[in-house]
Amino acid sequence: MASSSERLLAGKVALITGTNRGIGRAMMETFARQGAIVYAGARTEGCLDAAAAELGRRCETEVCPVYFDVTDGAGMRAAFVRIKRERQRLDVLVNNAGIMRDAVIGMVTNDLLQETFAVNVFAVAQAIQYAAKFMVPQKSGSIVNLASIVGVAGHAGQLAYSASKGAVIAMTKTAAKELAPHGIRVNAIAPGMIDAGVFQAIGAERARTFAATIGMGRLGRPEDVANAAVFLASDLADYVTGQILGVDGAVAI
Amino acid sequence: MTNSEKYDNAVMAIFEVGADELLTVAYQSIAKWDSVGHMRLMAEIEGAFGILLDTEDIVGFSSYETGKKILRKYGVEL
């Protein structure tokens, strides 16, 4: 482990949503290793307790589980109120929680659109609003949103998901412009095909087929995305805002 | 300093109005209470009272008097 003075996020207070598995779990671990005080968001009460305690001890920092559904306004508000009470500041927000429901155009229901946008867009907007309440008076902060390569390029069978991630990209650019005068940076990561969560469900054979379309010849690892998030959250990216950082190994989509 | 004094001071300082103008000051009734000034006031109030206002209440915070009613919802005694 790097010494405290070398750790990129030493002492920074970070809230990461959707940390129970996959990319979010890798972010929780990577942020802790880099010295951040991590508020790790997840929906299921108690699901992170043991892992967070062990990670905090191992990384000599604090990893605090905070349980809420990002679509529950009261729950999200309570999470931010807790951070305000316990830390009085927030340096980093990572909007990672998201859902992906595939459907061809003729089968995209209104409910599917509503559900996808509730998690991937509306909750992100609300979290940005709350984070800005901390960061504007601080005159500093970094917000990292999880977009997707399909939000940039589109993808057959993903009308709802790609539209939601396109909205995340637009929100990122707008928030970056509005918050830049306050010293707050807002960026997004657009992962390609990452070997995590929903992508694992397609099976090994299809995964190999997809991997063959990637310039670097392999699926991305959750840690690849987490490392990009650390960079954007850290002072190394002090003059980087409004950017959509592809983490995709030169995938062809 | 009482909560009422904190609230009055925040409004007077941000919008550069006197105590005699407080009862009539409202959103967009004066040049300084525009959207930017409004968000400055919200940040100042949240910091002064240690609260986080809901977006609906931020939008509904349309005047000095209305603001008092909203703050009471958050347990701020005025």
Short mmCIF file of C-alpha atoms in Angstrom, two decimals:
data_model
loop_
_atom_site.label_atom_id
_atom_site.label_comp_id
_atom_site.label_asym_id
_atom_site.label_seq_id
_atom_site.Cartn_x
_atom_site.Cartn_y
_atom_site.Cartn_z
CA MET A 1 0.00 0.00 0.00
CA ALA A 2 1.29 3.47 -0.84
CA SER A 3 2.15 5.71 2.09
CA SER A 4 -0.53 8.19 3.10
CA SER A 5 1.31 11.07 1.45
CA GLU A 6 1.47 9.18 -1.84
CA ARG A 7 -2.16 8.12 -1.95
CA LEU A 8 -4.06 10.02 -4.60
CA LEU A 9 -7.26 10.50 -2.59
CA ALA A 10 -5.84 10.80 0.92
CA GLY A 11 -8.43 12.31 3.24
CA LYS A 12 -10.99 13.03 0.53
CA VAL A 13 -14.60 12.25 1.41
CA ALA A 14 -16.23 10.30 -1.42
CA LEU A 15 -19.72 8.95 -1.96
CA ILE A 16 -19.97 6.13 -4.49
CA THR A 17 -23.35 4.67 -5.41
CA GLY A 18 -23.95 1.06 -6.41
CA THR A 19 -20.96 -0.49 -4.66
CA ASN A 20 -22.40 -3.91 -3.91
CA ARG A 21 -20.77 -5.55 -6.94
CA GLY A 22 -18.93 -5.15 -10.22
CA ILE A 23 -17.55 -1.75 -11.15
CA GLY A 24 -18.92 -0.10 -8.03
CA ARG A 25 -17.26 -2.66 -5.78
CA ALA A 26 -13.95 -2.13 -7.56
CA MET A 27 -14.34 1.60 -7.09
CA MET A 28 -15.01 1.21 -3.39
CA GLU A 29 -11.85 -0.85 -3.01
CA THR A 30 -9.67 1.32 -5.23
CA PHE A 31 -10.80 4.55 -3.62
CA ALA A 32 -10.10 3.10 -0.17
CA ARG A 33 -6.64 1.94 -1.25
CA GLN A 34 -5.98 5.48 -2.42
CA GLY A 35 -6.87 6.83 1.01
CA ALA A 36 -10.37 8.17 0.48
CA ILE A 37 -12.96 8.12 3.24
CA VAL A 38 -15.56 6.17 1.33
CA TYR A 39 -19.31 6.31 1.79
CA ALA A 40 -20.30 3.17 -0.07
CA GLY A 41 -23.86 3.23 -1.33
CA ALA A 42 -25.92 0.08 -1.82
CA ARG A 43 -29.58 -0.87 -1.69
CA THR A 44 -29.62 -3.94 0.54
CA GLU A 45 -29.32 -3.15 4.21
CA GLY A 46 -26.25 -4.81 5.72
CA CYS A 47 -24.82 -6.20 2.48
CA LEU A 48 -21.56 -4.25 2.77
CA ASP A 49 -21.03 -4.24 6.51
CA ALA A 50 -18.39 -6.96 6.74
CA ALA A 51 -16.55 -6.05 3.55
CA ALA A 52 -16.46 -2.36 4.41
CA ALA A 53 -15.09 -2.97 7.88
CA GLU A 54 -12.38 -5.28 6.58
CA LEU A 55 -11.47 -2.92 3.74
CA GLY A 56 -11.25 0.03 6.09
CA ARG A 57 -8.86 -1.82 8.37
CA ARG A 58 -6.73 -3.08 5.49
CA CYS A 59 -6.46 0.35 3.85
CA GLU A 60 -6.18 2.36 7.08
CA THR A 61 -9.15 4.52 6.20
CA GLU A 62 -12.89 4.59 6.83
CA VAL A 63 -15.35 2.78 4.60
CA CYS A 64 -18.89 3.58 5.67
CA PRO A 65 -21.80 1.66 4.15
CA VAL A 66 -24.80 3.83 3.42
CA TYR A 67 -27.93 1.98 2.39
CA PHE A 68 -30.47 3.58 0.11
CA ASP A 69 -32.21 3.10 -3.22
CA VAL A 70 -31.11 5.88 -5.56
CA THR A 71 -34.71 6.24 -6.79
CA ASP A 72 -35.93 6.91 -3.26
CA GLY A 73 -35.59 10.65 -2.80
CA ALA A 74 -35.91 10.48 0.97
CA GLY A 75 -33.29 7.76 1.22
CA MET A 76 -30.84 9.67 -0.91
CA ARG A 77 -31.45 12.82 1.07
CA ALA A 78 -30.78 10.95 4.30
CA ALA A 79 -27.46 9.73 2.95
CA PHE A 80 -26.29 13.24 2.17
CA VAL A 81 -27.57 14.55 5.50
CA ARG A 82 -25.53 11.83 7.23
CA ILE A 83 -22.38 12.86 5.38
CA LYS A 84 -23.01 16.49 6.27
CA ARG A 85 -23.44 15.58 9.91
CA GLU A 86 -20.42 13.30 10.07
CA ARG A 87 -17.93 15.08 7.78
CA GLN A 88 -19.32 18.53 6.97
CA ARG A 89 -17.87 18.13 3.48
CA LEU A 90 -17.98 16.04 0.33
CA ASP A 91 -15.07 16.01 -2.09
CA VAL A 92 -16.11 13.36 -4.58
CA LEU A 93 -19.40 11.98 -5.85
CA VAL A 94 -19.37 8.95 -8.13
CA ASN A 95 -22.74 8.25 -9.73
CA ASN A 96 -22.18 4.61 -10.50
CA ALA A 97 -25.51 2.92 -9.76
CA GLY A 98 -27.33 2.03 -12.93
CA ILE A 99 -29.45 -0.55 -14.66
CA MET A 100 -29.38 -2.02 -18.16
CA ARG A 101 -32.50 -3.59 -19.65
CA ASP A 102 -32.20 -4.63 -23.28
CA ALA A 103 -35.17 -4.60 -25.65
CA VAL A 104 -35.60 -4.14 -29.37
CA ILE A 105 -37.48 -1.01 -30.39
CA GLY A 106 -40.85 -2.69 -30.76
CA MET A 107 -40.65 -4.06 -27.24
CA VAL A 108 -39.56 -0.95 -25.38
CA THR A 109 -42.43 -0.26 -23.00
CA ASN A 110 -43.13 2.98 -21.23
CA ASP A 111 -42.42 1.22 -17.95
CA LEU A 112 -39.00 0.16 -19.21
CA LEU A 113 -38.18 3.72 -20.19
CA GLN A 114 -39.44 5.09 -16.87
CA GLU A 115 -37.50 2.55 -14.82
CA THR A 116 -34.29 3.06 -16.77
CA PHE A 117 -34.45 6.83 -16.60
CA ALA A 118 -35.42 6.81 -12.91
CA VAL A 119 -32.18 5.07 -11.99
CA ASN A 120 -29.76 6.16 -14.69
CA VAL A 121 -30.83 9.78 -15.16
CA PHE A 122 -33.19 11.25 -12.56
CA ALA A 123 -31.27 9.83 -9.59
CA VAL A 124 -28.01 11.12 -11.06
CA ALA A 125 -29.48 14.61 -11.44
CA GLN A 126 -30.68 14.57 -7.85
CA ALA A 127 -27.33 13.38 -6.52
CA ILE A 128 -25.56 16.13 -8.47
CA GLN A 129 -27.90 18.65 -6.86
CA TYR A 130 -27.11 17.41 -3.37
CA ALA A 131 -23.39 17.19 -4.03
CA ALA A 132 -23.36 20.75 -5.33
CA LYS A 133 -24.78 21.89 -2.00
CA PHE A 134 -21.56 20.72 -0.36
CA MET A 135 -19.16 21.63 -3.11
CA VAL A 136 -20.30 25.17 -3.99
CA PRO A 137 -19.54 26.55 -0.52
CA GLN A 138 -16.30 24.50 -0.43
CA LYS A 139 -15.38 25.89 -3.86
CA SER A 140 -14.05 22.47 -4.77
CA GLY A 141 -15.17 18.98 -5.66
CA SER A 142 -15.24 16.33 -8.34
CA ILE A 143 -18.30 14.57 -9.72
CA VAL A 144 -17.81 11.45 -11.81
CA ASN A 145 -20.77 10.01 -13.69
CA LEU A 146 -20.87 6.56 -15.25
CA ALA A 147 -21.99 6.83 -18.85
CA SER A 148 -21.36 4.15 -21.47
CA ILE A 149 -19.92 3.76 -24.89
CA VAL A 150 -23.47 3.09 -26.10
CA GLY A 151 -24.45 6.56 -24.89
CA VAL A 152 -21.92 7.92 -27.36
CA ALA A 153 -22.27 5.49 -30.26
CA GLY A 154 -25.64 3.78 -29.75
CA HIS A 155 -26.21 0.04 -29.86
CA ALA A 156 -28.95 -2.10 -31.34
CA GLY A 157 -31.34 -3.45 -28.74
CA GLN A 158 -30.48 -0.79 -26.19
CA LEU A 159 -32.75 2.13 -27.00
CA ALA A 160 -33.68 2.86 -23.39
CA TYR A 161 -30.24 2.23 -21.94
CA SER A 162 -28.32 4.14 -24.61
CA ALA A 163 -30.73 7.07 -24.37
CA SER A 164 -30.27 7.18 -20.61
CA LYS A 165 -26.50 7.16 -20.92
CA GLY A 166 -26.67 9.82 -23.62
CA ALA A 167 -28.60 11.90 -21.11
CA VAL A 168 -25.85 11.31 -18.54
CA ILE A 169 -23.31 12.64 -21.02
CA ALA A 170 -25.40 15.76 -21.69
CA MET A 171 -25.90 16.32 -17.95
CA THR A 172 -22.19 15.95 -17.37
CA LYS A 173 -21.30 18.60 -19.92
CA THR A 174 -23.96 21.00 -18.69
CA ALA A 175 -23.12 20.54 -15.02
CA ALA A 176 -19.43 21.01 -15.81
CA LYS A 177 -20.15 24.39 -17.38
CA GLU A 178 -22.47 25.51 -14.63
CA LEU A 179 -20.25 24.42 -11.76
CA ALA A 180 -16.82 25.31 -13.18
CA PRO A 181 -16.94 28.87 -11.77
CA HIS A 182 -17.32 27.27 -8.33
CA GLY A 183 -14.21 25.14 -8.73
CA ILE A 184 -16.20 21.95 -9.20
CA ARG A 185 -15.28 19.47 -11.92
CA VAL A 186 -17.80 17.15 -13.56
CA ASN A 187 -16.70 14.34 -15.84
CA ALA A 188 -18.03 11.03 -17.07
CA ILE A 189 -16.56 7.66 -17.85
CA ALA A 190 -17.84 5.76 -20.85
CA PRO A 191 -16.91 2.11 -20.29
CA GLY A 192 -16.92 -0.33 -23.15
CA MET A 193 -17.45 -4.02 -22.52
CA ILE A 194 -16.56 -4.65 -18.91
CA ASP A 195 -16.38 -8.12 -17.39
CA ALA A 196 -18.77 -7.32 -14.59
CA GLY A 197 -22.37 -7.50 -13.49
CA VAL A 198 -24.82 -7.56 -16.32
CA PHE A 199 -22.20 -8.32 -18.92
CA GLN A 200 -21.29 -11.57 -17.17
CA ALA A 201 -24.83 -12.81 -17.65
CA ILE A 202 -24.39 -13.29 -21.38
CA GLY A 203 -22.17 -16.36 -20.91
CA ALA A 204 -18.56 -17.21 -21.69
CA GLU A 205 -19.09 -18.01 -25.35
CA ARG A 206 -20.75 -14.70 -26.23
CA ALA A 207 -18.22 -12.89 -24.07
CA ARG A 208 -15.41 -14.40 -26.17
CA THR A 209 -17.21 -13.28 -29.33
CA PHE A 210 -17.47 -9.75 -27.99
CA ALA A 211 -13.87 -9.76 -26.85
CA ALA A 212 -12.78 -10.48 -30.41
CA THR A 213 -14.22 -7.08 -31.43
CA ILE A 214 -12.07 -5.23 -28.92
CA GLY A 215 -8.80 -3.81 -30.17
CA MET A 216 -6.96 -4.82 -27.02
CA GLY A 217 -8.34 -8.35 -27.28
CA ARG A 218 -9.95 -8.62 -23.87
CA LEU A 219 -12.95 -7.45 -21.95
CA GLY A 220 -12.35 -4.57 -19.59
CA ARG A 221 -11.90 -5.24 -15.91
CA PRO A 222 -13.87 -3.36 -13.26
CA GLU A 223 -10.51 -2.10 -11.99
CA ASP A 224 -9.87 -0.43 -15.36
CA VAL A 225 -12.93 1.74 -14.80
CA ALA A 226 -12.14 2.28 -11.12
CA ASN A 227 -8.65 3.53 -11.96
CA ALA A 228 -10.09 6.07 -14.39
CA ALA A 229 -12.49 7.22 -11.69
CA VAL A 230 -9.61 7.68 -9.24
CA PHE A 231 -7.81 9.85 -11.77
CA LEU A 232 -10.87 12.04 -12.37
CA ALA A 233 -11.53 12.29 -8.64
CA SER A 234 -7.96 13.19 -7.79
CA ASP A 235 -6.07 16.45 -7.99
CA LEU A 236 -4.17 15.01 -10.96
CA ALA A 237 -7.26 15.95 -12.98
CA ASP A 238 -7.43 19.42 -11.49
CA TYR A 239 -7.98 21.11 -14.88
CA VAL A 240 -10.12 18.39 -16.45
CA THR A 241 -13.86 18.97 -16.61
CA GLY A 242 -16.75 18.31 -18.97
CA GLN A 243 -14.96 15.30 -20.47
CA ILE A 244 -16.27 11.87 -21.38
CA LEU A 245 -13.41 9.46 -20.82
CA GLY A 246 -13.69 6.24 -22.80
CA VAL A 247 -12.43 3.13 -21.02
CA ASP A 248 -13.03 0.62 -23.76
CA GLY A 249 -9.77 -0.93 -25.03
CA ALA A 250 -10.53 0.35 -28.56
CA VAL A 251 -13.76 -1.55 -28.93
CA ALA A 252 -15.59 -1.52 -32.24
CA ILE A 253 -19.30 -1.00 -31.66
CA MET B 1 -27.37 35.12 17.66
CA THR B 2 -30.97 33.93 17.32
CA ASN B 3 -32.20 31.98 14.32
CA SER B 4 -34.28 34.96 13.23
CA GLU B 5 -31.20 37.15 13.30
CA LYS B 6 -29.23 34.58 11.30
CA TYR B 7 -31.98 34.43 8.69
CA ASP B 8 -32.39 38.19 8.46
CA ASN B 9 -28.65 38.72 8.21
CA ALA B 10 -28.36 36.18 5.40
CA VAL B 11 -31.08 37.85 3.34
CA MET B 12 -29.77 41.34 4.00
CA ALA B 13 -26.16 40.45 3.24
CA ILE B 14 -26.78 38.54 0.04
CA PHE B 15 -29.35 40.88 -1.46
CA GLU B 16 -27.94 44.07 0.07
CA VAL B 17 -31.27 45.19 1.50
CA GLY B 18 -32.09 46.86 4.78
CA ALA B 19 -34.12 45.48 7.66
CA ASP B 20 -37.03 47.71 6.68
CA GLU B 21 -37.22 45.98 3.28
CA LEU B 22 -37.31 42.38 4.47
CA LEU B 23 -41.07 41.98 4.58
CA THR B 24 -41.47 42.94 0.94
CA VAL B 25 -38.43 41.32 -0.64
CA ALA B 26 -39.21 38.42 -2.97
CA TYR B 27 -37.69 36.38 -5.76
CA GLN B 28 -37.04 38.58 -8.80
CA SER B 29 -38.50 41.63 -7.04
CA ILE B 30 -35.00 43.08 -6.90
CA ALA B 31 -32.07 42.68 -9.28
CA LYS B 32 -29.90 40.77 -6.82
CA TRP B 33 -32.53 38.12 -6.10
CA ASP B 34 -32.13 36.36 -9.42
CA SER B 35 -31.46 32.63 -9.85
CA VAL B 36 -27.78 33.00 -8.95
CA GLY B 37 -28.58 35.08 -5.88
CA HIS B 38 -31.27 32.59 -4.94
CA MET B 39 -28.82 29.69 -4.90
CA ARG B 40 -26.37 31.78 -2.87
CA LEU B 41 -29.11 32.39 -0.31
CA MET B 42 -30.00 28.70 -0.20
CA ALA B 43 -26.36 27.74 0.38
CA GLU B 44 -26.01 30.36 3.08
CA ILE B 45 -29.16 29.19 4.86
CA GLU B 46 -28.19 25.52 4.65
CA GLY B 47 -24.81 26.34 6.14
CA ALA B 48 -26.21 28.60 8.85
CA PHE B 49 -28.80 26.11 10.05
CA GLY B 50 -27.07 22.83 9.18
CA ILE B 51 -29.87 21.60 6.94
CA LEU B 52 -30.29 20.37 3.37
CA LEU B 53 -33.29 21.86 1.63
CA ASP B 54 -35.29 19.74 -0.78
CA THR B 55 -35.38 20.98 -4.35
CA GLU B 56 -39.13 21.63 -4.10
CA ASP B 57 -38.53 23.89 -1.12
CA ILE B 58 -35.70 25.69 -2.90
CA VAL B 59 -38.02 26.38 -5.81
CA GLY B 60 -40.84 27.35 -3.44
CA PHE B 61 -38.63 29.73 -1.41
CA SER B 62 -40.15 32.71 -3.21
CA SER B 63 -39.99 35.43 -0.59
CA TYR B 64 -38.62 36.33 2.82
CA GLU B 65 -41.94 35.46 4.44
CA THR B 66 -42.41 32.19 2.56
CA GLY B 67 -38.87 31.24 3.50
CA LYS B 68 -39.77 31.43 7.18
CA LYS B 69 -42.55 28.90 6.72
CA ILE B 70 -40.22 26.57 4.86
CA LEU B 71 -37.49 26.82 7.46
CA ARG B 72 -39.95 25.87 10.19
CA LYS B 73 -40.56 22.60 8.32
CA TYR B 74 -36.90 21.78 8.94
CA GLY B 75 -37.19 22.44 12.66
CA VAL B 76 -35.70 25.92 12.56
CA GLU B 77 -37.40 27.97 15.26
CA LEU B 78 -37.95 31.54 14.10
#
